[in-house]
Amino acid sequence: MKGEMKSLAAFVFILACVDAYIVNPGPKYPATKGYVWPAPQYQNFNESYYSVNVQKFAFKTSENCNILYNAQRRYLEFIQAHIPTLGKIKVGKENNYLGELTQVSITLSEICDDNAYPNLDMDESYVLSVAEDGANISAPTIWGALRGMETFSQLLYSAEDGISTRINITSIVDSPRFPHRGILVDTSRHFIPLEQLKQIIDAMAFNKLNVFHWHIVDDQSFPFVSTTFPELSAQGAYHPQLYVYSPDDVAVIIEYSKQRGIRVIPEFDTPGHTRSWGISHPELLTPCDSVQKNSYGPMDPTKNLTYTFVEDLFTEVRKVFRDQFIHLGGDEVDFDCWENDTNITAFMTEKNITSYANLEGYYIQNILDTVDNLNFSSIVWEEVFSNGVNLPNETIVHVWKDWDGNSWVETMYQVTKKGKTGLLSACWYLDHLATGGDWKTFYECEPTEFGGNSEQTKLILGGEACMWSELVNQYNIVQRIFPRASAVAEKLWSAKVENANEDFVSRRLEEHVCRMNKRGIPAQPPNAAGFCL
């Protein structure tokens, strides 16, 4: 019997090995044609189609708005440059051929204001119709129109003849599931030039992501050029001219994002992650010779000048950045230096502060009051909530931990139980790599599955994929982000789907990656062997 079992095991092993080496020619996941990413909330289409002469095609609107005009120009370039027209367009003879489509009309319910900026409450909904009487995109706001134009551009596909471009009869009613759909980009560990930041922002628009979370400074460097404290970047950046963001650079990124319906939220993380601040202003930090000679720890929360300095810097930041929100950080504060500082110990005794977590809370409370006086709303990392800081109602808690005994599920449950709004990043860390198409792991994460009731799930504003830059720079950051962040984009935009067809999602993502590649985004292959036309 044992011999028979051994023989059976050997046979199964051989079959498994043979199966592993059986490879059929062609791509593992053949790309779809004309499928939208992220999937619309509602879509109905049929086999009837138009041919599209991309050289004659135009967007038509009566709106006098630079944001819309610039978007029309961009999308015409995408359509004309990246949809193949290799020869004379063939006129279809099938019964489902409707003729040539030469334009799509765009209508807005509200006046397009070129002075407006995208915000948390913006309406991104739109209705798109490609019917027998023509094509139309209608939206309440310019932000919805931008999303509708992106969808329209994705509906176009190259026919089997390799020559003609087609679009099927389609009806779409669409809006985002969550209002906050972001990517965090760390520009401190490695400096990321404007060219790559623009590529990331372009790709965000192609994926209907709408928040560029700019983690602009950290321990390692301070590339933000402050006009109030120019010495911060002059001494704290990797290089005072080559690796900094001037006021003009920051303005360029804010405007570039605005044109694509994307918010820019800056993060100035304190009281930890501030070592680069201390090169020019060591008086702000806690001396830490007891841990390591000539070293410094977090900001010193006992000094009035600490709060005055931060207030002056944030006053400038409020004038520079146009979004209502600022990310205040508050994560990973190392208490060792505070514990060994006699001045801090005396201060805690005087103020009846009984723990270093409460001391951090004291600091954060002061900073929250400061930004509130500056008409800033705040986002904080989850430690601030977990340490018991009395957060204003409008403060958003950013949940990021899911290891070392910390579960994002439990944290999000507690955040929403307290009536606070939350953002999720814990399962969407782009610097955590796995072999193969690891976007599938990101796709499996569902931000509402934390055991909360319906009222709690309403408090989830969305989430962000985080690209920390210890191991990326301008040469690999974009392809590390995409298409992995595309999985997050669909989870945050599209309707919740139980038991999604993984094969079909993979095929749709193959098409979307090729689409991004054709638009100049060096997104990496998502799945396995394949090709782009």
Coordinates of C-alpha atoms in Angstrom, one line a residue:
M1 CA 0.0 0.0 0.0
K2 CA 2.8 2.4 0.9
G3 CA 4.5 1.6 -2.5
E4 CA 1.2 2.4 -4.3
M5 CA 0.9 5.7 -2.4
K6 CA 4.4 6.6 -3.3
S7 CA 3.8 5.8 -7.0
L8 CA 0.6 7.9 -7.0
A9 CA 2.4 10.8 -5.3
A10 CA 5.1 10.6 -7.9
F11 CA 2.6 10.5 -10.7
V12 CA 0.8 13.6 -9.4
F13 CA 4.1 15.4 -9.0
I14 CA 5.0 14.6 -12.6
L15 CA 1.6 15.9 -13.8
A16 CA 2.1 19.1 -11.9
C17 CA 5.5 19.7 -13.3
V18 CA 4.3 18.9 -16.9
D19 CA 1.4 21.3 -16.4
A20 CA 3.8 24.0 -15.2
Y21 CA 5.7 23.8 -18.4
I22 CA 2.8 23.6 -20.8
V23 CA 2.6 27.1 -22.3
N24 CA 0.3 28.0 -25.1
P25 CA 1.4 30.7 -27.6
G26 CA 0.0 34.2 -27.3
P27 CA -0.8 36.3 -24.3
K28 CA -2.1 34.7 -21.2
Y29 CA -4.7 37.4 -20.8
P30 CA -5.8 38.8 -24.3
A31 CA -6.6 42.4 -23.9
T32 CA -10.2 43.6 -24.1
K33 CA -11.2 46.2 -26.6
G34 CA -13.1 49.4 -25.6
Y35 CA -13.6 48.5 -22.0
V36 CA -13.4 51.4 -19.4
W37 CA -11.1 51.4 -16.4
P38 CA -12.2 52.0 -13.7
A39 CA -15.5 50.3 -14.5
P40 CA -18.5 52.7 -14.7
Q41 CA -21.3 52.4 -12.1
Y42 CA -23.8 51.6 -14.9
Q43 CA -23.1 50.8 -18.5
N44 CA -25.2 49.3 -21.3
F45 CA -23.9 48.7 -24.8
N46 CA -24.6 46.6 -27.9
E47 CA -22.9 45.5 -31.1
S48 CA -24.1 48.4 -33.2
Y49 CA -21.2 50.8 -33.8
Y50 CA -19.8 53.8 -35.5
S51 CA -16.5 54.2 -37.3
V52 CA -14.5 57.2 -36.1
N53 CA -12.4 59.2 -38.4
V54 CA -9.9 60.4 -35.8
Q55 CA -8.5 63.1 -38.1
K56 CA -11.9 64.8 -38.5
F57 CA -13.2 64.2 -34.9
A58 CA -14.0 67.1 -32.6
F59 CA -15.5 67.9 -29.2
K60 CA -18.3 70.4 -29.4
T61 CA -19.4 72.6 -26.5
S62 CA -20.8 76.1 -26.0
E63 CA -18.9 76.4 -22.7
N64 CA -16.3 79.2 -22.6
C65 CA -13.9 77.6 -20.1
N66 CA -10.1 77.2 -20.3
I67 CA -10.2 74.0 -18.2
L68 CA -12.6 72.4 -20.7
Y69 CA -10.7 73.8 -23.7
N70 CA -7.4 72.4 -22.5
A71 CA -9.0 69.0 -21.8
Q72 CA -10.5 68.9 -25.3
R73 CA -7.1 69.6 -26.8
R74 CA -5.4 66.9 -24.7
Y75 CA -8.0 64.2 -25.5
L76 CA -8.0 65.1 -29.2
E77 CA -4.2 64.5 -29.1
F78 CA -4.7 61.1 -27.4
I79 CA -7.3 60.1 -30.0
Q80 CA -5.4 61.3 -33.0
A81 CA -2.0 60.1 -31.9
H82 CA -2.7 56.8 -30.3
I83 CA -5.7 55.3 -32.2
P84 CA -4.3 53.7 -35.4
T85 CA -5.5 54.8 -38.8
L86 CA -3.2 52.9 -41.0
G87 CA -5.0 53.5 -44.3
K88 CA -8.3 54.3 -45.8
I89 CA -11.1 53.9 -43.3
K90 CA -13.3 50.9 -44.3
V91 CA -17.0 51.5 -44.4
G92 CA -18.8 48.8 -42.6
K93 CA -21.4 46.8 -44.5
E94 CA -22.9 45.0 -41.5
N95 CA -26.4 45.7 -40.4
N96 CA -25.0 47.0 -37.1
Y97 CA -22.9 49.7 -38.8
L98 CA -24.3 53.2 -38.1
G99 CA -21.9 55.3 -40.1
E100 CA -19.2 57.8 -39.2
L101 CA -19.0 59.6 -35.8
T102 CA -17.3 62.9 -36.1
Q103 CA -18.1 64.7 -32.8
V104 CA -19.2 64.4 -29.2
S105 CA -21.1 67.2 -27.5
I106 CA -20.4 68.3 -24.0
T107 CA -22.9 70.1 -21.8
L108 CA -22.6 71.3 -18.2
S109 CA -25.4 72.2 -15.8
E110 CA -23.2 74.6 -13.9
I111 CA -21.0 77.4 -15.2
C112 CA -17.4 76.3 -15.5
D113 CA -15.3 78.6 -13.3
D114 CA -11.6 78.7 -14.3
N115 CA -10.8 80.1 -10.8
A116 CA -12.3 77.1 -9.1
Y117 CA -10.2 74.2 -7.7
P118 CA -11.2 70.6 -7.2
N119 CA -12.2 69.8 -3.7
L120 CA -13.5 67.0 -1.4
D121 CA -17.2 67.9 -2.2
M122 CA -16.8 68.3 -6.0
D123 CA -19.4 66.5 -8.2
E124 CA -17.6 64.1 -10.6
S125 CA -20.7 62.5 -12.0
Y126 CA -21.5 62.4 -15.7
V127 CA -23.8 60.7 -18.2
L128 CA -22.4 59.5 -21.5
S129 CA -24.4 58.5 -24.5
V130 CA -23.4 57.1 -27.8
A131 CA -26.7 56.6 -29.7
E132 CA -28.1 56.5 -33.2
D133 CA -28.6 60.3 -33.0
G134 CA -25.0 61.0 -32.0
A135 CA -22.8 61.2 -28.9
N136 CA -23.1 63.4 -25.8
I137 CA -21.4 63.9 -22.5
S138 CA -23.4 65.7 -19.9
A139 CA -22.3 66.6 -16.4
P140 CA -23.2 69.0 -13.6
T141 CA -19.7 70.4 -13.3
I142 CA -16.4 70.6 -15.2
W143 CA -15.0 67.9 -13.0
G144 CA -17.6 65.4 -14.1
A145 CA -17.0 66.5 -17.7
L146 CA -13.3 65.6 -17.4
R147 CA -14.2 62.1 -16.1
G148 CA -16.7 61.7 -19.0
M149 CA -14.1 62.7 -21.6
E150 CA -11.7 60.1 -20.2
T151 CA -14.4 57.5 -20.4
F152 CA -15.2 58.4 -24.0
S153 CA -11.6 58.2 -25.0
Q154 CA -11.4 54.7 -23.5
L155 CA -14.4 53.5 -25.5
L156 CA -12.6 53.8 -28.8
Y157 CA -10.9 50.7 -30.1
S158 CA -9.1 49.5 -33.2
A159 CA -11.3 47.1 -35.3
E160 CA -10.1 43.7 -36.4
D161 CA -9.0 45.1 -39.7
G162 CA -6.3 47.0 -37.9
I163 CA -7.3 50.1 -39.8
S164 CA -10.6 51.5 -38.6
T165 CA -11.4 52.9 -35.2
R166 CA -14.8 52.0 -33.7
I167 CA -17.1 52.9 -30.8
N168 CA -20.1 50.9 -29.9
I169 CA -23.6 52.2 -29.0
T170 CA -23.2 52.8 -25.3
S171 CA -25.1 54.3 -22.4
I172 CA -23.2 55.2 -19.2
V173 CA -24.3 56.7 -15.9
D174 CA -21.3 57.1 -13.7
S175 CA -20.0 58.7 -10.5
P176 CA -17.3 57.8 -7.9
R177 CA -18.1 55.4 -5.1
F178 CA -15.7 57.4 -2.8
P179 CA -14.8 61.1 -3.0
H180 CA -11.2 60.8 -1.9
R181 CA -9.1 58.6 -4.3
G182 CA -5.4 59.3 -4.0
I183 CA -1.8 58.5 -4.4
L184 CA 0.8 59.5 -1.9
V185 CA 4.2 60.4 -3.4
D186 CA 7.2 60.8 -1.1
T187 CA 9.7 63.3 -2.6
S188 CA 12.1 63.3 0.4
R189 CA 13.8 59.9 0.4
H190 CA 14.5 60.4 -3.3
F191 CA 13.9 63.7 -5.1
I192 CA 11.3 63.2 -7.9
P193 CA 11.6 65.8 -10.8
L194 CA 8.6 67.6 -12.2
E195 CA 8.6 65.5 -15.3
Q196 CA 7.9 62.3 -13.4
L197 CA 5.4 64.1 -11.1
K198 CA 3.5 65.2 -14.2
Q199 CA 3.5 61.7 -15.5
I200 CA 2.1 60.4 -12.3
I201 CA -0.6 63.1 -12.3
D202 CA -1.5 62.3 -16.0
A203 CA -1.8 58.6 -15.1
M204 CA -4.0 59.5 -12.1
A205 CA -6.4 61.3 -14.5
F206 CA -6.4 58.2 -16.8
N207 CA -7.5 56.2 -13.7
K208 CA -9.9 58.8 -12.3
L209 CA -7.8 59.3 -9.2
N210 CA -8.3 62.7 -7.7
V211 CA -5.9 63.4 -4.9
F212 CA -2.2 64.0 -5.2
H213 CA -0.9 63.6 -1.6
W214 CA 2.5 65.3 -1.7
H215 CA 4.6 64.0 1.1
I216 CA 7.0 66.7 0.3
V217 CA 9.6 66.7 3.2
D218 CA 10.8 64.2 5.8
D219 CA 13.9 63.3 7.9
Q220 CA 16.2 62.8 4.9
S221 CA 15.6 66.0 3.0
F222 CA 13.6 69.3 2.9
P223 CA 13.1 70.1 -0.9
F224 CA 10.3 72.6 -0.4
V225 CA 11.6 76.1 -0.9
S226 CA 10.0 78.3 1.7
T227 CA 10.1 82.0 1.2
T228 CA 9.6 82.5 4.9
F229 CA 12.4 80.1 5.9
P230 CA 14.6 79.6 2.8
E231 CA 17.3 78.2 5.0
L232 CA 15.2 75.0 5.5
S233 CA 15.8 73.9 1.9
A234 CA 19.1 75.7 1.5
Q235 CA 20.6 73.5 4.2
G236 CA 18.1 70.6 4.4
A237 CA 17.7 69.6 0.8
Y238 CA 20.0 67.1 -0.9
H239 CA 21.2 70.0 -3.0
P240 CA 20.0 73.6 -2.6
Q241 CA 19.5 74.2 -6.4
L242 CA 19.2 70.8 -8.1
Y243 CA 16.9 68.9 -5.7
V244 CA 14.4 71.5 -4.6
Y245 CA 10.9 72.6 -5.5
S246 CA 10.8 76.3 -6.0
P247 CA 7.6 78.3 -5.5
D248 CA 7.1 78.3 -9.3
D249 CA 7.6 74.5 -9.4
V250 CA 4.9 74.0 -6.7
A251 CA 2.6 76.4 -8.6
V252 CA 3.1 74.4 -11.7
I253 CA 2.1 71.1 -10.0
I254 CA -1.0 72.6 -8.5
E255 CA -2.1 74.1 -11.8
Y256 CA -1.3 70.9 -13.7
S257 CA -3.3 68.9 -11.3
K258 CA -6.2 71.3 -11.3
Q259 CA -6.5 71.1 -15.1
R260 CA -7.1 67.3 -14.6
G261 CA -9.5 67.6 -11.7
I262 CA -6.9 66.5 -9.2
R263 CA -6.4 68.0 -5.7
V264 CA -3.0 68.6 -4.2
I265 CA -2.7 68.0 -0.5
P266 CA 0.7 68.7 1.1
E267 CA 2.0 66.8 4.0
F268 CA 4.4 68.4 6.5
D269 CA 4.9 65.6 9.0
T270 CA 5.6 66.6 12.6
P271 CA 6.7 66.2 15.4
G272 CA 8.7 63.2 14.1
H273 CA 10.2 62.8 10.6
T274 CA 11.7 66.3 11.0
R275 CA 15.5 65.7 11.1
S276 CA 16.1 67.7 7.9
W277 CA 14.4 70.7 9.6
G278 CA 17.1 70.6 12.3
I279 CA 20.0 71.2 10.1
S280 CA 19.1 74.9 9.9
H281 CA 17.0 75.0 13.1
P282 CA 18.4 72.6 15.7
E283 CA 16.6 74.6 18.4
L284 CA 13.3 73.1 17.2
L285 CA 14.3 69.5 17.9
T286 CA 15.0 67.5 21.0
P287 CA 18.8 66.8 21.6
C288 CA 19.4 63.1 21.8
D289 CA 23.0 62.7 22.8
S290 CA 22.0 60.0 25.3
V291 CA 21.0 57.8 22.4
Q292 CA 23.6 58.8 19.8
K293 CA 26.2 61.6 20.1
N294 CA 25.2 64.8 18.1
S295 CA 21.8 63.4 17.2
Y296 CA 18.3 64.8 17.5
G297 CA 14.9 63.4 18.0
P298 CA 11.4 64.8 17.4
M299 CA 10.4 68.4 17.7
D300 CA 10.6 69.8 21.2
P301 CA 7.0 70.2 22.3
T302 CA 7.9 72.2 25.4
K303 CA 9.1 75.3 23.6
N304 CA 6.9 78.2 22.5
L305 CA 9.3 78.9 19.6
T306 CA 8.5 75.4 18.2
Y307 CA 4.8 76.4 17.8
T308 CA 5.6 79.9 16.5
F309 CA 7.9 78.5 13.9
V310 CA 5.4 75.9 12.7
E311 CA 2.6 78.5 12.6
D312 CA 4.8 80.9 10.5
L313 CA 5.6 78.1 8.1
F314 CA 2.0 76.8 7.8
T315 CA 0.8 80.4 7.2
E316 CA 2.9 80.4 4.1
V317 CA 1.8 76.8 3.2
R318 CA -1.8 77.9 3.4
K319 CA -1.2 80.7 0.9
V320 CA 0.6 78.4 -1.5
F321 CA -1.6 75.3 -1.6
R322 CA -5.2 75.7 -2.6
D323 CA -6.9 72.7 -1.1
Q324 CA -8.8 72.9 2.1
F325 CA -6.8 70.1 3.7
I326 CA -3.3 69.7 5.0
H327 CA -1.8 66.4 6.1
L328 CA -0.2 66.9 9.5
G329 CA 1.4 63.5 9.8
G330 CA 1.9 62.6 13.4
D331 CA 3.2 59.0 12.8
E332 CA 6.1 57.0 14.1
V333 CA 7.2 59.4 16.9
D334 CA 10.2 57.9 18.7
F335 CA 9.9 58.7 22.4
D336 CA 13.4 57.7 23.4
C337 CA 14.8 61.2 23.1
W338 CA 11.9 62.7 25.0
E339 CA 12.4 60.1 27.8
N340 CA 16.0 61.1 28.3
D341 CA 15.5 64.9 28.3
T342 CA 15.3 66.4 31.8
N343 CA 13.6 69.6 30.5
I344 CA 10.8 67.5 28.9
T345 CA 10.4 65.5 32.1
A346 CA 10.0 68.6 34.1
F347 CA 7.6 70.1 31.6
M348 CA 5.4 66.9 31.8
T349 CA 5.4 67.1 35.6
E350 CA 4.4 70.7 35.4
K351 CA 1.6 70.1 32.9
N352 CA 0.5 66.8 34.6
I353 CA 1.2 64.9 31.4
T354 CA 1.5 61.3 32.4
S355 CA 2.7 59.5 29.2
Y356 CA 4.8 60.3 26.1
A357 CA 1.8 59.5 23.9
N358 CA -0.1 62.2 25.8
L359 CA 2.8 64.5 25.3
E360 CA 2.6 63.9 21.5
G361 CA -1.1 64.6 21.9
Y362 CA -0.3 67.9 23.6
Y363 CA 1.9 68.9 20.6
I364 CA -0.6 67.8 18.0
Q365 CA -3.5 69.6 19.8
N366 CA -1.5 72.8 19.5
I367 CA -0.8 72.2 15.8
L368 CA -4.5 71.4 15.2
D369 CA -5.5 74.7 16.8
T370 CA -2.9 76.5 14.6
V371 CA -4.2 75.1 11.3
D372 CA -7.8 75.6 12.3
N373 CA -7.0 79.3 12.9
L374 CA -5.5 79.3 9.4
N375 CA -8.7 77.9 7.9
F376 CA -7.0 74.6 7.1
S377 CA -8.8 71.3 7.7
S378 CA -6.5 68.5 8.7
I379 CA -5.6 64.9 8.0
V380 CA -3.6 62.9 10.5
W381 CA -2.0 59.4 10.6
E382 CA -3.8 56.9 12.8
E383 CA -1.4 57.2 15.8
V384 CA -2.8 60.6 16.6
F385 CA -6.3 59.1 17.0
S386 CA -5.0 56.0 18.8
N387 CA -3.1 58.3 21.3
G388 CA -6.4 59.9 22.3
V389 CA -6.0 63.4 20.8
N390 CA -9.3 65.3 20.9
L391 CA -9.7 65.7 17.1
P392 CA -12.0 68.2 15.5
N393 CA -15.0 66.7 13.7
E394 CA -13.7 67.6 10.3
T395 CA -10.2 66.0 10.9
I396 CA -9.7 62.9 8.8
V397 CA -7.9 59.8 10.3
H398 CA -5.5 58.1 7.8
V399 CA -5.3 54.4 8.6
W400 CA -2.0 52.8 7.5
K401 CA -1.0 50.0 9.9
D402 CA -1.7 46.4 9.3
W403 CA 1.3 44.6 10.9
D404 CA 3.1 44.2 14.2
G405 CA -0.2 43.4 15.9
N406 CA -2.0 46.3 14.4
S407 CA -5.0 45.6 12.2
W408 CA -6.5 48.2 9.9
V409 CA -9.9 46.5 10.3
E410 CA -9.9 47.1 14.1
T411 CA -8.5 50.6 13.8
M412 CA -11.1 51.7 11.1
Y413 CA -13.8 50.2 13.3
Q414 CA -12.7 52.3 16.3
V415 CA -12.3 55.5 14.1
T416 CA -15.8 55.3 12.7
K417 CA -17.3 54.2 16.0
K418 CA -16.1 57.5 17.4
G419 CA -17.8 59.3 14.5
K420 CA -14.6 60.2 12.7
T421 CA -14.1 60.0 9.0
G422 CA -11.4 57.7 7.7
L423 CA -9.0 57.1 4.8
L424 CA -7.5 53.7 4.1
S425 CA -3.9 53.0 2.9
A426 CA -2.9 49.9 5.0
C427 CA -3.4 47.4 2.2
W428 CA -2.2 49.7 -0.6
Y429 CA 1.5 50.2 0.1
L430 CA 3.1 50.4 -3.4
D431 CA 6.6 50.0 -1.9
H432 CA 5.7 46.5 -0.7
L433 CA 6.5 44.3 -3.7
A434 CA 5.5 40.7 -4.5
T435 CA 6.2 38.6 -7.5
G436 CA 3.8 38.4 -10.4
G437 CA 0.7 40.6 -10.8
D438 CA 0.6 41.8 -7.2
W439 CA -2.1 44.3 -8.2
K440 CA -4.5 41.5 -7.5
T441 CA -3.7 41.7 -3.8
F442 CA -4.6 45.4 -3.8
Y443 CA -7.8 44.7 -5.8
E444 CA -8.9 42.2 -3.1
C445 CA -8.8 44.8 -0.3
E446 CA -12.3 46.2 0.4
P447 CA -12.3 49.4 2.5
T448 CA -15.9 48.8 3.9
E449 CA -15.2 45.3 5.2
F450 CA -14.2 46.2 8.8
G451 CA -17.3 45.0 10.7
G452 CA -18.9 48.4 10.9
N453 CA -22.6 49.2 10.5
S454 CA -24.1 51.2 7.7
E455 CA -23.5 54.5 9.5
Q456 CA -19.9 53.7 10.1
T457 CA -19.2 52.7 6.4
K458 CA -20.6 56.1 5.4
L459 CA -17.7 57.6 7.2
I460 CA -15.1 56.1 4.9
L461 CA -14.1 58.8 2.5
G462 CA -11.9 56.6 0.4
G463 CA -8.2 55.9 0.5
E464 CA -4.7 56.3 -1.0
A465 CA -2.1 54.1 -2.5
C466 CA 1.3 55.1 -1.0
M467 CA 4.6 55.3 -2.9
W468 CA 7.3 55.7 -0.3
S469 CA 10.6 56.5 -2.1
E470 CA 13.4 54.8 -0.3
L471 CA 13.9 52.4 -3.3
V472 CA 12.5 54.5 -6.1
N473 CA 13.6 57.6 -8.0
Q474 CA 12.8 59.2 -11.3
Y475 CA 13.9 56.1 -13.2
N476 CA 11.4 53.6 -11.8
I477 CA 8.7 55.4 -9.7
V478 CA 6.1 55.7 -12.4
Q479 CA 6.2 52.0 -13.4
R480 CA 6.2 51.0 -9.7
I481 CA 3.0 52.9 -9.2
F482 CA 1.1 51.9 -12.3
P483 CA -0.8 49.7 -13.0
R484 CA -0.7 48.6 -9.4
A485 CA -2.5 51.8 -8.3
S486 CA -5.0 51.2 -11.1
A487 CA -6.4 48.4 -9.0
V488 CA -6.9 50.8 -6.1
A489 CA -8.5 53.3 -8.5
E490 CA -11.1 50.8 -9.5
K491 CA -11.8 49.8 -5.9
L492 CA -12.4 53.4 -5.0
W493 CA -14.4 54.5 -8.0
S494 CA -16.5 51.5 -9.2
A495 CA -19.4 49.8 -7.4
K496 CA -18.6 47.1 -4.9
V497 CA -18.5 43.7 -6.7
E498 CA -18.7 40.4 -5.0
N499 CA -16.5 37.6 -6.5
A500 CA -15.2 39.6 -9.4
N501 CA -14.2 37.6 -12.5
E502 CA -10.4 37.7 -12.1
D503 CA -9.8 36.6 -15.7
F504 CA -11.9 39.4 -17.1
V505 CA -10.5 42.0 -14.8
S506 CA -7.0 40.9 -15.8
R507 CA -7.9 41.3 -19.5
R508 CA -9.4 44.7 -18.9
L509 CA -6.2 45.8 -17.1
E510 CA -4.1 44.5 -20.0
E511 CA -6.0 46.9 -22.3
H512 CA -5.7 49.7 -19.8
V513 CA -1.9 49.3 -19.4
C514 CA -1.5 49.4 -23.2
R515 CA -3.7 52.5 -23.3
M516 CA -1.4 54.2 -20.7
N517 CA 1.7 53.1 -22.5
K518 CA 0.4 54.7 -25.7
R519 CA -0.1 57.9 -23.8
G520 CA 3.5 58.0 -22.7
I521 CA 3.0 56.4 -19.2
P522 CA 5.7 53.7 -18.6
A523 CA 3.3 51.4 -16.7
Q524 CA 4.7 47.9 -16.2
P525 CA 3.0 44.8 -17.6
P526 CA 0.2 43.8 -15.2
N527 CA 0.0 40.0 -15.5
A528 CA 2.2 37.8 -17.6
A529 CA 3.4 37.4 -21.2
G530 CA 1.6 39.6 -23.7
F531 CA 2.0 42.5 -26.1
C532 CA 0.5 45.9 -27.0
L533 CA -0.6 46.8 -30.5

